[in-house]
């Protein structure tokens, strides 16, 4: 049953990214149909989603802790499905903005609630793989949505594509509510043997008790350096990741003089590197914990090494003599940064304890702020350097160095409320 739980939650992440990636591919058609300017479309794709998504992270996590993932995720999936379908019925800027805003509100609780479920359903030795699988599912969903949207636009209106992409979330919500239970002890298909495997060697105090209010106060959490360090690494790592679907195609065109089609194809290679890197990283994190028994080596230590390797790859991209070498190095960097993602899930569960909803939601909110801010900062950086796009990899080398430094002082053996 625990394996099915992992598959089901990863499917939710994949389906969520269907809704997020409609507008990018169909932007030209939507702008023409709704008579939107580039600035208006940019506001919809940026702040229309990220504003609500960022600020609703904490409320979404608290709802999951209060009422359980079964009820909360079911409700949220139905809401974002309705919001996705409603995007197809919009008549102008504000209606499209509001519909996408609703999608952001509903999807904000997905990953905090998923992490809470991981704390109950996955043993400490499987949390790395669980986090890596979830991260990979996001990128797979994004890649599939991009390709499928482009394919469907050949024969279907963008409005019907929005409706079509809303259907999987409805079907998922129905199946999830019927089959899932918040804790393995409550599930009819979990026998004593599997329950023993799930419990593993976890501390008795680990995890979130539904409906309880045992978490540390916000004042206590904000006074803990470890919370700022975990949020800091996510802020910088998410800022680095968002470069792939935003400015990376422009970087390729400006620096290596590739065509628009080539830039899209090469960007997808980097995205698939993230998919593979997250799965490999998850397996590696669990393997290191099993072989060494050290949470520091398998969590902060591994993240520090992989993120540092990413920074080195980005600096070498700047020195690359050819596009082929640059793409190999950039893909390797994307692979390495993705390997750190599973560490964040495991560390949040182990450090957060009963404060997990607050810690993870705040971390994810910080990451989305970094993702929202980064495209603007890159544009300013290029402007300050008189259009020197070839220097952008050096900028991101510094971003990943900052992310790596945050991991040095994270102690995964002590809960944040201690």
Short mmCIF file of C-alpha atoms in Angstrom, two decimals:
data_model
loop_
_atom_site.label_atom_id
_atom_site.label_comp_id
_atom_site.label_asym_id
_atom_site.label_seq_id
_atom_site.Cartn_x
_atom_site.Cartn_y
_atom_site.Cartn_z
CA UNK A 1 0.00 0.00 0.00
CA UNK A 2 2.85 2.41 0.74
CA UNK A 3 4.08 2.07 -2.85
CA UNK A 4 0.62 2.86 -4.18
CA UNK A 5 0.51 5.95 -1.94
CA UNK A 6 3.77 7.17 -3.48
CA UNK A 7 2.49 6.58 -7.02
CA UNK A 8 -0.82 8.30 -6.31
CA UNK A 9 0.80 11.39 -4.78
CA UNK A 10 3.33 11.62 -7.64
CA UNK A 11 0.41 11.39 -10.08
CA UNK A 12 -1.16 14.40 -8.35
CA UNK A 13 2.05 16.40 -8.87
CA UNK A 14 2.13 15.41 -12.53
CA UNK A 15 -1.51 16.38 -13.06
CA UNK A 16 -0.99 19.70 -11.27
CA UNK A 17 1.68 20.69 -13.78
CA UNK A 18 -0.78 20.17 -16.64
CA UNK A 19 -2.66 23.24 -15.46
CA UNK A 20 0.52 25.26 -15.03
CA UNK A 21 1.87 24.75 -18.53
CA UNK A 22 -1.10 25.49 -20.79
CA UNK A 23 -0.52 29.23 -21.04
CA UNK A 24 3.15 29.11 -22.04
CA UNK A 25 2.61 27.15 -25.25
CA UNK A 26 -0.77 28.67 -26.12
CA UNK A 27 0.12 32.25 -25.19
CA UNK A 28 0.08 33.61 -28.77
CA UNK A 29 -3.35 32.13 -29.51
CA UNK A 30 -4.78 33.25 -26.17
CA UNK A 31 -3.44 36.79 -26.57
CA UNK A 32 -4.95 37.08 -30.02
CA UNK A 33 -8.30 35.64 -28.92
CA UNK A 34 -8.60 37.78 -25.76
CA UNK A 35 -6.82 40.84 -27.17
CA UNK A 36 -4.12 40.85 -24.48
CA UNK A 37 -0.84 42.73 -24.56
CA UNK A 38 2.51 41.09 -23.78
CA UNK A 39 2.54 42.83 -20.39
CA UNK A 40 -0.92 41.53 -19.54
CA UNK A 41 -0.01 37.99 -20.56
CA UNK A 42 3.16 38.24 -18.50
CA UNK A 43 1.16 39.33 -15.46
CA UNK A 44 -1.20 36.38 -15.84
CA UNK A 45 1.58 33.79 -16.25
CA UNK A 46 3.70 35.30 -13.48
CA UNK A 47 1.72 36.92 -10.70
CA UNK A 48 -1.62 35.36 -11.64
CA UNK A 49 -0.32 32.03 -10.38
CA UNK A 50 2.74 32.70 -8.23
CA UNK A 51 1.15 35.38 -6.07
CA UNK A 52 -1.63 33.15 -4.77
CA UNK A 53 0.53 30.01 -4.87
CA UNK A 54 3.23 31.56 -2.69
CA UNK A 55 1.04 33.14 -0.05
CA UNK A 56 -1.27 30.12 0.30
CA UNK A 57 1.56 27.67 1.06
CA UNK A 58 1.30 28.12 4.82
CA UNK A 59 -2.52 28.03 5.02
CA UNK A 60 -2.50 24.95 2.77
CA UNK A 61 -0.07 23.14 5.04
CA UNK A 62 -2.00 24.07 8.17
CA UNK A 63 -5.24 22.80 6.61
CA UNK A 64 -3.54 19.50 5.85
CA UNK A 65 -2.34 19.20 9.44
CA UNK A 66 -5.77 20.09 10.80
CA UNK A 67 -8.08 18.03 8.62
CA UNK A 68 -5.77 15.46 7.00
CA UNK A 69 -4.50 15.11 3.45
CA UNK A 70 -7.42 12.91 2.36
CA UNK A 71 -10.04 15.61 2.72
CA UNK A 72 -7.84 18.60 1.90
CA UNK A 73 -6.15 17.21 -1.23
CA UNK A 74 -9.45 15.91 -2.57
CA UNK A 75 -11.03 19.34 -2.17
CA UNK A 76 -8.04 21.19 -3.61
CA UNK A 77 -7.82 18.93 -6.68
CA UNK A 78 -11.48 19.58 -7.47
CA UNK A 79 -10.99 23.34 -7.05
CA UNK A 80 -7.93 23.52 -9.33
CA UNK A 81 -9.74 21.34 -11.88
CA UNK A 82 -12.63 23.82 -11.91
CA UNK A 83 -10.18 26.73 -12.14
CA UNK A 84 -8.36 25.09 -15.05
CA UNK A 85 -11.59 24.48 -16.95
CA UNK A 86 -12.76 28.02 -16.14
CA UNK A 87 -9.66 29.40 -17.88
CA UNK A 88 -11.23 28.15 -21.11
CA UNK A 89 -14.36 30.24 -20.49
CA UNK A 90 -12.58 33.54 -19.86
CA UNK A 91 -13.38 36.64 -21.90
CA UNK A 92 -10.52 38.99 -21.06
CA UNK A 93 -7.54 39.82 -18.88
CA UNK A 94 -9.23 39.91 -15.48
CA UNK A 95 -11.28 36.75 -15.90
CA UNK A 96 -8.19 34.84 -17.05
CA UNK A 97 -6.15 36.30 -14.18
CA UNK A 98 -8.77 35.29 -11.59
CA UNK A 99 -9.14 31.76 -13.00
CA UNK A 100 -5.36 31.21 -12.92
CA UNK A 101 -5.25 32.84 -9.48
CA UNK A 102 -7.73 30.20 -8.24
CA UNK A 103 -5.55 27.43 -9.67
CA UNK A 104 -2.61 28.84 -7.69
CA UNK A 105 -4.63 28.97 -4.47
CA UNK A 106 -5.73 25.34 -4.81
CA UNK A 107 -2.35 23.93 -5.83
CA UNK A 108 -0.53 25.70 -2.99
CA UNK A 109 -1.57 23.00 -0.52
CA UNK A 110 -0.52 20.06 -2.70
CA UNK A 111 3.12 19.70 -1.71
CA UNK A 112 2.78 20.61 1.99
CA UNK A 113 0.01 17.98 2.33
CA UNK A 114 2.06 15.47 0.33
CA UNK A 115 5.03 15.96 2.63
CA UNK A 116 2.79 15.40 5.66
CA UNK A 117 1.61 12.14 4.07
CA UNK A 118 5.21 11.13 3.39
CA UNK A 119 5.96 11.59 7.10
CA UNK A 120 3.31 8.96 7.90
CA UNK A 121 3.65 6.55 4.98
CA UNK A 122 7.39 6.43 4.20
CA UNK A 123 10.08 5.07 6.48
CA UNK A 124 13.18 7.26 7.02
CA UNK A 125 15.10 5.09 4.57
CA UNK A 126 12.62 5.75 1.73
CA UNK A 127 11.99 9.46 2.07
CA UNK A 128 14.80 10.43 -0.27
CA UNK A 129 13.39 8.29 -3.06
CA UNK A 130 9.91 9.63 -2.30
CA UNK A 131 11.05 13.23 -2.57
CA UNK A 132 13.02 12.50 -5.74
CA UNK A 133 10.06 10.77 -7.34
CA UNK A 134 7.80 13.71 -6.51
CA UNK A 135 10.26 16.20 -7.99
CA UNK A 136 10.60 14.11 -11.14
CA UNK A 137 6.83 13.89 -11.48
CA UNK A 138 6.59 17.67 -11.54
CA UNK A 139 9.03 17.95 -14.43
CA UNK A 140 7.47 15.00 -16.28
CA UNK A 141 4.06 16.63 -15.95
CA UNK A 142 5.45 19.90 -17.25
CA UNK A 143 7.18 18.26 -20.21
CA UNK A 144 4.10 16.20 -21.12
CA UNK A 145 1.83 19.23 -20.83
CA UNK A 146 4.06 21.32 -23.09
CA UNK A 147 4.18 18.63 -25.77
CA UNK A 148 0.49 17.72 -25.48
CA UNK A 149 -0.68 21.33 -25.60
CA UNK A 150 1.31 21.96 -28.76
CA UNK A 151 -0.09 18.79 -30.33
CA UNK A 152 -3.72 19.50 -29.40
CA UNK A 153 -3.55 23.10 -30.63
CA UNK A 154 -3.31 21.71 -34.15
CA UNK A 155 -6.92 20.50 -33.98
CA UNK A 156 -8.53 21.76 -30.74
CA UNK A 157 -9.25 25.24 -29.40
CA UNK A 158 -7.15 26.37 -26.44
CA UNK A 159 -10.43 26.74 -24.52
CA UNK A 160 -11.20 23.04 -24.87
CA UNK A 161 -7.63 22.16 -23.92
CA UNK A 162 -8.24 23.89 -20.57
CA UNK A 163 -11.36 21.79 -20.07
CA UNK A 164 -9.54 18.59 -21.09
CA UNK A 165 -6.67 19.29 -18.68
CA UNK A 166 -9.15 19.79 -15.83
CA UNK A 167 -10.63 16.29 -16.17
CA UNK A 168 -7.64 14.26 -14.81
CA UNK A 169 -7.71 16.19 -11.53
CA UNK A 170 -11.39 15.38 -11.02
CA UNK A 171 -10.82 11.67 -11.70
CA UNK A 172 -7.78 11.67 -9.42
CA UNK A 173 -9.73 13.34 -6.59
CA UNK A 174 -12.49 10.71 -6.72
CA UNK A 175 -10.09 7.76 -6.70
CA UNK A 176 -7.89 9.35 -4.02
CA UNK A 177 -10.77 9.99 -1.62
CA UNK A 178 -12.09 6.46 -1.98
CA UNK A 179 -8.77 4.64 -1.53
CA UNK A 180 -6.43 6.85 0.53
CA UNK A 181 -6.21 7.13 4.32
CA UNK A 182 -4.14 9.71 6.20
CA UNK A 183 -2.23 7.16 8.25
CA UNK A 184 -1.25 3.57 7.39
CA UNK A 185 -2.86 2.36 10.63
CA UNK A 186 -6.22 3.46 9.24
CA UNK A 187 -5.89 1.64 5.91
CA UNK A 188 -7.51 -1.78 5.49
CA UNK A 189 -4.81 -2.97 3.06
CA UNK A 190 -1.91 -2.35 5.45
CA UNK A 191 -1.05 -5.44 7.48
CA UNK A 192 1.21 -5.60 10.53
CA UNK A 193 4.26 -6.54 8.48
CA UNK A 194 3.98 -3.50 6.23
CA UNK A 195 3.21 -1.28 9.19
CA UNK A 196 6.44 -2.43 10.83
CA UNK A 197 8.38 -1.63 7.64
CA UNK A 198 6.82 1.84 7.43
CA UNK A 199 7.63 2.63 11.05
CA UNK A 200 11.24 1.60 10.56
CA UNK A 201 13.51 3.27 13.11
CA UNK A 202 11.69 6.59 13.17
CA UNK A 203 11.52 8.45 16.48
CA UNK A 204 8.17 8.20 18.25
CA UNK A 205 7.78 12.00 18.15
CA UNK A 206 8.23 12.23 14.39
CA UNK A 207 5.34 13.18 12.13
CA UNK A 208 2.19 15.24 12.38
CA UNK A 209 -0.84 14.29 14.45
CA UNK A 210 -4.03 15.25 12.66
CA UNK A 211 -6.06 17.90 14.45
CA UNK A 212 -3.44 18.51 17.13
CA UNK A 213 -1.73 21.82 17.83
CA UNK A 214 1.61 20.65 19.19
CA UNK A 215 3.77 22.59 16.75
CA UNK A 216 6.14 25.31 17.89
CA UNK A 217 4.93 28.90 17.77
CA UNK A 218 5.82 31.12 14.83
CA UNK A 219 8.04 33.19 17.13
CA UNK A 220 10.01 30.10 18.09
CA UNK A 221 10.32 28.91 14.50
CA UNK A 222 11.48 32.27 13.19
CA UNK A 223 14.12 32.46 15.92
CA UNK A 224 15.73 29.22 14.74
CA UNK A 225 18.66 29.61 12.30
CA UNK A 226 17.91 26.17 10.81
CA UNK A 227 14.57 27.43 9.51
CA UNK A 228 16.25 30.35 7.73
CA UNK A 229 18.92 28.05 6.31
CA UNK A 230 16.37 25.55 4.94
CA UNK A 231 14.32 28.39 3.44
CA UNK A 232 17.47 30.03 2.07
CA UNK A 233 18.69 26.97 0.18
CA UNK A 234 15.21 26.58 -1.35
CA UNK A 235 15.04 30.25 -2.36
CA UNK A 236 18.31 30.04 -4.28
CA UNK A 237 17.79 26.54 -5.71
CA UNK A 238 14.30 27.37 -6.99
CA UNK A 239 15.64 30.60 -8.50
CA UNK A 240 18.23 28.55 -10.37
CA UNK A 241 15.69 25.98 -11.57
CA UNK A 242 13.26 28.54 -12.99
CA UNK A 243 15.98 29.69 -15.40
CA UNK A 244 15.33 26.57 -17.52
CA UNK A 245 11.69 27.26 -18.50
CA UNK A 246 12.12 31.06 -18.62
CA UNK A 247 15.37 32.60 -19.91
CA UNK A 248 17.39 29.56 -20.95
CA UNK A 249 15.98 29.44 -24.51
CA UNK A 250 16.84 33.16 -24.92
CA UNK A 251 20.33 32.53 -23.54
CA UNK A 252 20.88 29.82 -26.15
CA UNK A 253 19.69 32.06 -28.98
CA UNK A 254 21.73 35.05 -27.87
CA UNK A 255 24.94 33.24 -26.93
CA UNK A 256 25.07 30.34 -29.38
CA UNK A 257 22.91 31.70 -32.22
CA UNK A 258 20.52 28.74 -32.34
CA UNK A 259 17.05 28.88 -33.87
CA UNK A 260 13.85 29.13 -31.87
CA UNK A 261 13.00 25.47 -32.53
CA UNK A 262 16.47 24.37 -31.48
CA UNK A 263 16.31 26.43 -28.30
CA UNK A 264 13.05 24.71 -27.31
CA UNK A 265 14.45 21.26 -28.01
CA UNK A 266 17.68 21.94 -26.11
CA UNK A 267 15.73 23.36 -23.17
CA UNK A 268 13.69 20.16 -22.95
CA UNK A 269 16.94 18.19 -22.64
CA UNK A 270 17.80 20.22 -19.55
CA UNK A 271 14.32 19.58 -18.13
CA UNK A 272 14.66 15.83 -18.60
CA UNK A 273 18.03 16.03 -16.83
CA UNK A 274 16.11 17.33 -13.82
CA UNK A 275 13.74 14.35 -14.02
CA UNK A 276 16.59 11.83 -13.98
CA UNK A 277 18.62 13.74 -11.39
CA UNK A 278 15.80 13.83 -8.86
CA UNK A 279 15.23 10.06 -9.04
CA UNK A 280 18.94 9.27 -8.86
CA UNK A 281 19.36 11.71 -5.99
CA UNK A 282 16.51 10.14 -4.07
CA UNK A 283 17.97 6.66 -4.43
CA UNK A 284 21.45 7.93 -3.48
CA UNK A 285 20.17 9.71 -0.37
CA UNK A 286 18.49 6.54 0.89
CA UNK A 287 21.53 4.40 0.03
CA UNK A 288 23.92 6.69 1.94
CA UNK A 289 21.65 6.63 4.99
CA UNK A 290 21.48 2.84 4.87
CA UNK A 291 25.24 2.39 4.46
CA UNK A 292 26.47 5.04 6.91
CA UNK A 293 23.56 5.60 9.28
CA UNK A 294 24.42 9.30 9.15
CA UNK A 295 21.57 11.71 8.53
CA UNK A 296 24.03 14.56 8.01
CA UNK A 297 25.93 12.78 5.24
CA UNK A 298 22.75 11.59 3.54
CA UNK A 299 20.88 14.91 3.83
CA UNK A 300 22.88 18.18 4.18
CA UNK A 301 26.19 16.57 3.16
CA UNK A 302 24.79 15.12 -0.05
CA UNK A 303 22.93 18.34 -0.87
CA UNK A 304 26.06 20.39 -0.25
CA UNK A 305 28.11 18.17 -2.59
CA UNK A 306 25.53 18.03 -5.39
CA UNK A 307 24.72 21.75 -5.31
CA UNK A 308 28.43 22.63 -5.28
CA UNK A 309 28.95 20.37 -8.30
CA UNK A 310 26.11 22.23 -10.01
CA UNK A 311 27.82 25.57 -9.34
CA UNK A 312 31.06 24.26 -10.86
CA UNK A 313 29.21 23.02 -13.96
CA UNK A 314 27.63 26.45 -14.49
CA UNK A 315 30.98 28.21 -14.23
CA UNK A 316 32.45 25.78 -16.78
CA UNK A 317 29.53 26.55 -19.12
CA UNK A 318 30.88 30.10 -19.30
CA UNK A 319 34.27 28.71 -20.40
CA UNK A 320 32.80 26.26 -22.93
CA UNK A 321 34.33 26.34 -26.44
CA UNK A 322 31.22 24.99 -28.19
CA UNK A 323 27.46 24.60 -27.86
CA UNK A 324 27.81 20.83 -27.45
CA UNK A 325 30.16 21.18 -24.49
CA UNK A 326 27.97 23.90 -22.99
CA UNK A 327 24.85 21.73 -23.23
CA UNK A 328 26.59 18.75 -21.66
CA UNK A 329 27.77 20.89 -18.77
CA UNK A 330 24.43 22.66 -18.35
CA UNK A 331 22.55 19.35 -18.36
CA UNK A 332 25.02 17.99 -15.82
CA UNK A 333 24.41 21.07 -13.67
CA UNK A 334 20.63 20.63 -13.91
CA UNK A 335 21.09 16.96 -13.00
CA UNK A 336 23.18 17.85 -9.93
CA UNK A 337 20.85 20.54 -8.63
CA UNK A 338 17.91 18.14 -8.93
CA UNK A 339 19.75 15.56 -6.83
CA UNK A 340 19.51 17.95 -3.88
CA UNK A 341 15.72 18.14 -4.05
CA UNK A 342 15.05 14.84 -2.18
CA UNK A 343 17.18 16.11 0.71
CA UNK A 344 14.73 18.94 1.31
CA UNK A 345 11.78 16.56 1.78
CA UNK A 346 13.70 14.31 4.17
CA UNK A 347 15.17 17.17 6.21
CA UNK A 348 11.79 18.88 6.55
CA UNK A 349 10.20 15.72 7.96
CA UNK A 350 13.05 15.03 10.36
CA UNK A 351 13.71 18.59 11.51
CA UNK A 352 10.10 19.74 11.40
CA UNK A 353 8.52 17.05 13.58
CA UNK A 354 5.13 18.32 14.72
CA UNK A 355 5.98 21.69 13.12
CA UNK A 356 6.36 20.11 9.67
CA UNK A 357 3.37 21.91 8.04
CA UNK A 358 4.72 25.31 9.07
CA UNK A 359 8.33 24.54 8.16
CA UNK A 360 7.69 22.96 4.76
CA UNK A 361 5.07 25.52 3.75
CA UNK A 362 7.39 28.40 4.64
CA UNK A 363 10.27 26.76 2.76
CA UNK A 364 8.15 26.19 -0.33
CA UNK A 365 6.86 29.76 -0.16
CA UNK A 366 10.46 31.00 -0.03
CA UNK A 367 11.30 28.91 -3.09
CA UNK A 368 8.41 30.39 -5.04
CA UNK A 369 9.48 33.90 -4.11
CA UNK A 370 12.91 33.04 -5.52
CA UNK A 371 11.34 31.62 -8.68
CA UNK A 372 9.14 34.69 -9.12
CA UNK A 373 12.00 37.13 -8.53
CA UNK A 374 14.70 35.43 -10.59
CA UNK A 375 13.45 36.19 -14.16
CA UNK A 376 13.32 39.91 -13.33
CA UNK A 377 16.80 39.85 -11.74
CA UNK A 378 18.25 38.04 -14.77
CA UNK A 379 16.79 40.70 -17.07
CA UNK A 380 18.34 43.42 -14.88
CA UNK A 381 21.67 41.56 -14.82
CA UNK A 382 21.78 41.38 -18.62
CA UNK A 383 20.92 45.07 -18.80
CA UNK A 384 23.67 46.00 -16.33
CA UNK A 385 26.22 44.00 -18.33
CA UNK A 386 25.21 45.63 -21.65
CA UNK A 387 23.53 42.51 -23.02
CA UNK A 388 26.25 40.04 -22.02
CA UNK A 389 24.13 36.88 -22.01
CA UNK A 390 27.30 34.78 -21.94
CA UNK A 391 27.82 35.94 -18.32
CA UNK A 392 24.46 34.58 -17.11
CA UNK A 393 25.91 31.12 -16.22
CA UNK A 394 28.41 32.88 -13.93
CA UNK A 395 25.51 34.63 -12.21
CA UNK A 396 23.82 31.27 -11.58
CA UNK A 397 27.09 29.79 -10.38
CA UNK A 398 26.88 32.35 -7.57
CA UNK A 399 23.22 31.49 -6.95
CA UNK A 400 24.03 27.82 -6.45
CA UNK A 401 27.04 28.61 -4.26
CA UNK A 402 24.68 30.54 -1.98
CA UNK A 403 22.31 27.55 -1.90
CA UNK A 404 25.17 25.17 -1.08
CA UNK A 405 26.42 27.35 1.78
CA UNK A 406 23.04 27.19 3.49
CA UNK A 407 23.35 23.42 3.87
CA UNK A 408 26.61 23.48 5.85
CA UNK A 409 25.01 24.34 9.18
CA UNK A 410 21.78 22.33 8.91
CA UNK A 411 21.54 19.69 11.66
CA UNK A 412 19.06 16.97 10.62
CA UNK A 413 19.36 15.17 13.95
CA UNK A 414 17.59 17.80 16.01
CA UNK A 415 13.96 18.82 15.64
CA UNK A 416 13.25 22.51 15.24
CA UNK A 417 11.07 22.61 18.37
CA UNK A 418 13.78 21.14 20.63
#
